[in-house]
Amino acid sequence: MTNPFLHDFTDKVVAVTGAGGVLCSDFAKAFAKAGAKVALLDLNEEAAQGYADEIVAAGGVAKAYKCNVLDKESIEAAKAGIDADLGTVDILVNGAGGNNARATTDNEFHEANMPEGTKSFFDLDQSGVEFVFNLNFLGTLLPTQVFAKDMVGRDGANIINISSMNAFTPLTKIPAYSGAKSAISNFTQWLAVHFSKAGIRCNAIAPGFLVSNQNRDLLFESDHETLKPRGQKIINNTPMGRFGESEELLGGLMFLADDKAASFVNGVVLPIDGGFSAYSGV
Ligand code: NAD
């Protein structure tokens, strides 16, 4: 009997978008460690290159590609490079995503007589909202269009999207990011159904609260140690009473990507959240 928990991605080619970032660089490293040839795609080529160098130095196979997930030509150029350097992509991780301050309100609740200069819901910038929707939703759809074409009928091919806690219940202040991640969960189910007869599975992970570049300033004071009230609220609402480590996403990610372990798992959004999404707060 094969142990489904010993993941072996030898000879698989894995493309990870947003791989210059905190979480997806760890995803890339984990796949490389499990034997995959990994393509690290990011708008920030230098960051992706740095992580690819780390993987290669550790004995893995990896290459970095500059890629804008909002520009089909750029994605197609990266794909052509990957096809030539590493081979056809078997697994796509749509990791590029994030929020933007222009689509974030200052307050959790609308109140009368807010101080002058408070950014209320009425002040949200249309271009900021569009930026967030595009980056998260289109930034998942376009790479899927480009890479899934060659995944059709390919043994073990699958796609992993990155959703979020706010997809289940929106978080205060970030309506665009919440809506966009909700769209990612929905799109994950849509893709799972659409490709179900073409041999491509599609699933998502929904990370709970982890500290990363994009949320550090929202959670901590400038000393990076003292929790802001919002950070404390998150801890209070996470039954396990702590933030997660990005390493704790890897088990779920590898499970979903592994066709031996998850051959009949299709269209799920797996929360990895210390119980946050299960807790009503009471
Ligand atoms: P990060 O900001 O560290 O990394 C995001 C990466 O995406 C960056 O390297 C950035 O250069 C790249 N990127 C941005 N725009 C791009 C574009 N147009 N084309 C290509 N690359 C682009 O973020 P992270 O914390 O590692 O998050 C990774 C994913 O996980 C995101 O989808 C995020 O929304 C999601 N997520 C994060 C958390 C968390 O707590 N960190 C929680 C839930 C979900």
Coordinates of C-alpha atoms and ligand atoms in Angstrom, one line a residue:
M1 CA 0.0 0.0 0.0
T2 CA 1.3 3.4 -0.9
N3 CA 1.3 6.0 1.8
P4 CA -0.5 9.0 0.4
F5 CA 1.3 11.3 2.7
L6 CA 4.7 10.8 1.1
H7 CA 4.2 13.2 -1.8
D8 CA 6.3 12.5 -4.8
F9 CA 6.1 15.0 -7.6
T10 CA 9.1 13.7 -9.5
D11 CA 8.9 14.6 -13.2
K12 CA 6.0 16.9 -12.6
V13 CA 6.3 20.5 -13.8
V14 CA 4.6 22.9 -11.3
A15 CA 4.0 26.6 -12.2
V16 CA 3.5 28.9 -9.3
T17 CA 2.3 32.5 -9.8
G18 CA 3.2 35.1 -7.2
A19 CA 6.2 32.9 -6.3
G20 CA 8.3 36.0 -5.5
G21 CA 6.0 36.5 -2.4
V22 CA 5.9 35.1 1.1
L23 CA 3.5 32.2 0.8
C24 CA 4.1 31.1 -2.8
S25 CA 7.9 31.0 -2.5
D26 CA 7.3 28.4 0.2
F27 CA 4.9 26.6 -2.0
A28 CA 7.6 26.5 -4.8
K29 CA 10.2 25.2 -2.3
A30 CA 7.9 22.5 -1.1
F31 CA 7.1 21.2 -4.6
A32 CA 10.8 21.3 -5.5
K33 CA 11.7 19.3 -2.3
A34 CA 9.1 16.7 -3.4
G35 CA 10.9 16.3 -6.7
A36 CA 9.0 18.7 -9.0
K37 CA 10.5 21.0 -11.6
V38 CA 9.2 24.3 -10.5
A39 CA 8.6 27.5 -12.5
L40 CA 8.4 30.6 -10.3
L41 CA 6.3 33.3 -12.0
D42 CA 6.2 36.8 -10.6
L43 CA 5.9 40.5 -11.7
N44 CA 8.9 40.9 -9.4
E45 CA 11.4 38.9 -11.4
E46 CA 14.2 39.6 -8.9
A47 CA 12.3 38.2 -6.0
A48 CA 11.3 35.1 -8.0
Q49 CA 14.9 34.7 -9.2
G50 CA 16.2 34.8 -5.6
Y51 CA 13.9 32.0 -4.5
A52 CA 14.7 30.0 -7.7
D53 CA 18.4 30.3 -6.8
E54 CA 17.7 29.1 -3.3
I55 CA 15.9 26.0 -4.6
V56 CA 18.7 25.2 -7.1
A57 CA 21.3 25.7 -4.4
A58 CA 19.4 23.2 -2.3
G59 CA 19.6 20.6 -5.1
G60 CA 16.2 21.2 -6.7
V61 CA 15.1 22.2 -10.2
A62 CA 13.7 25.7 -10.6
K63 CA 13.6 28.6 -12.9
A64 CA 12.2 32.1 -12.5
Y65 CA 10.1 33.9 -15.1
K66 CA 8.9 37.5 -15.2
C67 CA 5.2 37.3 -15.7
N68 CA 2.3 39.7 -15.2
V69 CA -0.8 37.6 -14.5
L70 CA -3.0 40.4 -15.9
D71 CA -1.3 40.3 -19.3
K72 CA -2.0 37.3 -21.5
E73 CA 1.0 37.9 -23.7
S74 CA 3.2 38.0 -20.7
I75 CA 1.7 34.7 -19.4
E76 CA 2.1 33.1 -22.8
A77 CA 5.7 34.2 -23.0
A78 CA 6.4 32.7 -19.6
K79 CA 4.6 29.5 -20.7
A80 CA 6.8 29.3 -23.8
G81 CA 9.9 29.6 -21.7
I82 CA 8.7 26.9 -19.2
D83 CA 7.7 24.5 -22.1
A84 CA 11.2 24.9 -23.5
D85 CA 13.1 24.8 -20.2
L86 CA 11.2 22.4 -18.0
G87 CA 8.4 20.8 -20.1
T88 CA 4.6 21.0 -20.1
V89 CA 3.0 22.2 -16.9
D90 CA 1.2 19.5 -14.9
I91 CA 0.1 21.6 -11.9
L92 CA -0.7 25.3 -11.8
V93 CA -0.8 27.2 -8.5
N94 CA -2.6 30.5 -9.0
G95 CA -0.9 32.4 -6.1
A96 CA -0.6 36.0 -7.2
G97 CA -3.1 38.1 -5.4
G98 CA -3.6 40.7 -2.7
N99 CA -5.5 43.7 -1.5
N100 CA -4.9 47.4 -2.1
A101 CA -5.2 50.4 0.3
R102 CA -7.4 52.3 -2.2
A103 CA -10.0 49.7 -1.8
T104 CA -9.9 49.6 2.0
T105 CA -12.1 51.7 4.4
D106 CA -10.5 53.3 7.5
N107 CA -13.4 52.2 9.8
E108 CA -15.1 48.9 10.4
F109 CA -18.5 50.6 10.7
H110 CA -20.0 53.7 9.2
E111 CA -20.6 56.2 11.9
A112 CA -22.1 59.7 11.9
N113 CA -19.6 62.6 12.3
M114 CA -16.4 60.7 11.4
P115 CA -13.3 62.9 11.6
E116 CA -12.4 64.9 8.6
G117 CA -10.2 62.8 6.2
T118 CA -11.6 59.4 7.3
K119 CA -11.8 57.2 4.2
S120 CA -15.3 55.9 4.3
F121 CA -17.1 53.4 2.0
F122 CA -18.2 56.5 -0.1
D123 CA -14.5 57.4 -0.7
L124 CA -13.4 54.1 -2.0
D125 CA -11.5 54.5 -5.3
Q126 CA -13.0 52.8 -8.3
S127 CA -9.6 52.1 -9.7
G128 CA -8.5 50.5 -6.4
V129 CA -11.5 48.2 -6.4
E130 CA -10.8 47.3 -10.0
F131 CA -7.2 46.7 -9.2
V132 CA -8.1 44.2 -6.5
F133 CA -10.8 42.4 -8.5
N134 CA -8.5 42.2 -11.5
L135 CA -5.4 41.0 -9.6
N136 CA -7.3 38.2 -7.7
F137 CA -9.9 37.1 -10.2
L138 CA -8.6 37.9 -13.7
G139 CA -5.1 37.1 -12.3
T140 CA -6.4 33.5 -11.7
L141 CA -8.5 33.2 -14.8
L142 CA -6.0 34.3 -17.4
P143 CA -3.1 32.0 -16.3
T144 CA -5.6 29.2 -16.1
Q145 CA -6.6 29.9 -19.7
V146 CA -3.0 29.8 -20.8
F147 CA -1.8 26.8 -18.9
A148 CA -4.9 24.5 -18.8
K149 CA -4.9 24.2 -22.6
D150 CA -2.0 21.8 -22.4
M151 CA -3.2 20.2 -19.2
V152 CA -6.3 18.7 -20.9
G153 CA -6.1 14.9 -20.8
R154 CA -2.7 15.0 -19.0
D155 CA -2.4 12.4 -16.2
G156 CA -2.6 14.0 -12.8
A157 CA -3.1 17.6 -14.0
N158 CA -4.6 20.0 -11.6
I159 CA -5.0 23.6 -10.5
I160 CA -4.8 25.0 -7.1
N161 CA -6.3 28.5 -6.4
I162 CA -5.8 30.6 -3.3
S163 CA -8.9 31.8 -1.6
S164 CA -9.2 33.3 1.9
M165 CA -11.2 33.5 5.1
N166 CA -13.0 36.5 3.8
A167 CA -14.5 34.4 1.0
F168 CA -16.7 32.6 3.6
T169 CA -17.7 35.8 5.5
P170 CA -16.4 39.2 4.4
L171 CA -13.9 40.9 6.7
T172 CA -14.6 44.5 7.7
K173 CA -12.8 47.3 5.8
I174 CA -11.8 45.2 2.7
P175 CA -15.0 44.8 0.6
A176 CA -13.1 44.4 -2.7
Y177 CA -10.6 41.8 -1.5
S178 CA -13.4 39.9 0.2
G179 CA -15.6 39.9 -2.9
A180 CA -12.7 38.9 -5.1
K181 CA -11.7 36.0 -3.0
S182 CA -15.3 34.9 -2.8
A183 CA -15.2 34.9 -6.6
I184 CA -12.1 32.7 -6.4
S185 CA -13.9 30.1 -4.4
N186 CA -16.8 30.2 -6.8
F187 CA -14.5 30.0 -9.8
T188 CA -12.7 27.0 -8.2
Q189 CA -16.0 25.1 -8.2
W190 CA -16.8 26.3 -11.7
L191 CA -13.4 25.1 -13.1
A192 CA -13.7 21.8 -11.2
V193 CA -17.0 21.1 -13.0
H194 CA -16.0 22.5 -16.3
F195 CA -12.8 20.4 -16.6
S196 CA -14.2 17.3 -14.8
K197 CA -14.4 15.4 -18.0
A198 CA -11.1 16.7 -19.3
G199 CA -9.0 15.2 -16.5
I200 CA -8.1 18.4 -14.7
R201 CA -9.0 18.7 -11.0
C202 CA -9.3 22.2 -9.5
N203 CA -9.3 22.9 -5.8
A204 CA -8.4 25.8 -3.5
I205 CA -6.9 26.4 -0.1
A206 CA -8.2 29.2 2.1
P207 CA -5.4 30.3 4.4
G208 CA -6.4 31.6 7.8
F209 CA -4.5 34.5 9.3
L210 CA -0.7 34.3 8.7
V211 CA 1.7 37.2 9.0
S212 CA 3.1 38.3 5.7
N213 CA 4.3 41.4 3.9
Q214 CA 0.8 42.3 2.7
N215 CA -0.8 42.3 6.2
R216 CA 2.0 42.9 8.7
D217 CA 1.1 46.6 9.1
L218 CA -2.6 45.8 9.5
L219 CA -1.9 43.4 12.4
F220 CA 1.1 44.8 14.3
E221 CA 2.2 48.2 15.5
S222 CA 5.4 49.6 14.0
D223 CA 7.5 47.5 16.5
H224 CA 6.2 44.4 14.6
E225 CA 5.5 42.8 18.0
T226 CA 2.6 44.6 19.7
L227 CA -0.8 43.5 18.2
K228 CA -3.0 46.2 16.9
P229 CA -6.7 45.9 18.0
R230 CA -7.5 44.2 14.7
G231 CA -4.7 41.7 15.2
Q232 CA -6.0 41.0 18.7
K233 CA -9.5 40.5 17.4
I234 CA -8.3 37.9 14.9
I235 CA -6.5 36.0 17.6
N236 CA -9.6 36.2 19.8
N237 CA -11.6 34.7 16.9
T238 CA -9.2 31.9 16.1
P239 CA -10.0 29.1 18.4
M240 CA -6.4 27.8 18.3
G241 CA -5.4 31.2 19.6
R242 CA -2.5 32.1 17.3
F243 CA -1.6 33.1 13.7
G244 CA -0.6 30.3 11.4
E245 CA 2.8 29.7 9.9
S246 CA 3.0 29.6 6.1
E247 CA 4.6 26.1 6.5
E248 CA 1.2 24.9 7.9
L249 CA -0.4 25.4 4.5
L250 CA 1.9 22.9 2.8
G251 CA 0.2 19.8 4.0
G252 CA -3.2 20.9 2.5
L253 CA -1.6 22.2 -0.7
M254 CA 0.4 19.0 -1.4
F255 CA -2.5 16.8 -0.5
L256 CA -4.8 18.6 -3.1
A257 CA -2.1 18.7 -5.7
D258 CA -1.2 15.0 -5.3
D259 CA -3.2 12.9 -7.7
K260 CA -2.6 9.8 -5.7
A261 CA -3.8 11.3 -2.4
A262 CA -6.6 13.5 -3.8
S263 CA -7.7 11.7 -7.0
F264 CA -11.4 12.1 -6.2
V265 CA -11.2 15.5 -4.6
N266 CA -12.5 18.2 -6.9
G267 CA -14.0 21.6 -6.3
V268 CA -13.2 22.0 -2.6
V269 CA -12.0 25.1 -0.8
L270 CA -9.9 23.8 2.1
P271 CA -9.7 26.2 5.1
I272 CA -6.4 26.0 6.9
D273 CA -7.2 28.4 9.6
G274 CA -6.9 27.2 13.2
G275 CA -10.7 26.9 13.3
F276 CA -11.5 30.6 12.4
S277 CA -14.1 29.8 9.8
A278 CA -15.9 27.3 12.1
Y279 CA -16.2 29.8 15.0
S280 CA -19.1 32.2 15.5
G281 CA -17.2 34.1 18.2
V282 CA -19.6 32.8 20.9
Ligands
NAD1 P1 2.8 38.5 -1.2 O1 2.4 40.0 -1.3 O2 3.9 38.2 -0.3 O3 3.0 37.9 -2.6 C1 2.3 38.2 -3.7 C2 3.2 38.1 -4.9 O4 2.4 38.4 -6.1 C3 4.3 39.2 -4.9 O5 5.6 38.6 -5.1 C4 3.9 40.1 -6.1 O6 5.1 40.6 -6.8 C5 3.2 39.2 -7.0 N1 2.3 39.9 -7.9 C6 1.5 41.0 -7.6 N2 0.9 41.4 -8.8 C7 1.3 40.5 -9.7 C8 1.0 40.4 -11.1 N3 0.1 41.2 -11.7 N4 1.5 39.4 -11.8 C9 2.4 38.5 -11.2 N5 2.7 38.6 -9.9 C10 2.2 39.5 -9.2 O7 1.4 37.8 -0.7 P2 1.2 36.4 0.1 O8 0.9 36.7 1.5 O9 2.4 35.5 -0.2 O10 -0.1 35.9 -0.6 C11 -0.1 34.9 -1.7 C12 -1.6 34.6 -1.9 O11 -2.2 34.1 -0.8 C13 -2.4 35.8 -2.4 O12 -3.3 35.3 -3.4 C14 -3.1 36.2 -1.2 O13 -4.3 36.9 -1.5 C15 -3.4 34.9 -0.5 N6 -3.6 34.9 0.9 C16 -2.7 35.3 1.8 C17 -3.0 35.3 3.2 C18 -2.0 35.8 4.2 O14 -2.3 35.8 5.4 N7 -0.8 36.1 3.8 C19 -4.2 34.8 3.6 C20 -5.1 34.4 2.7 C21 -4.8 34.4 1.3

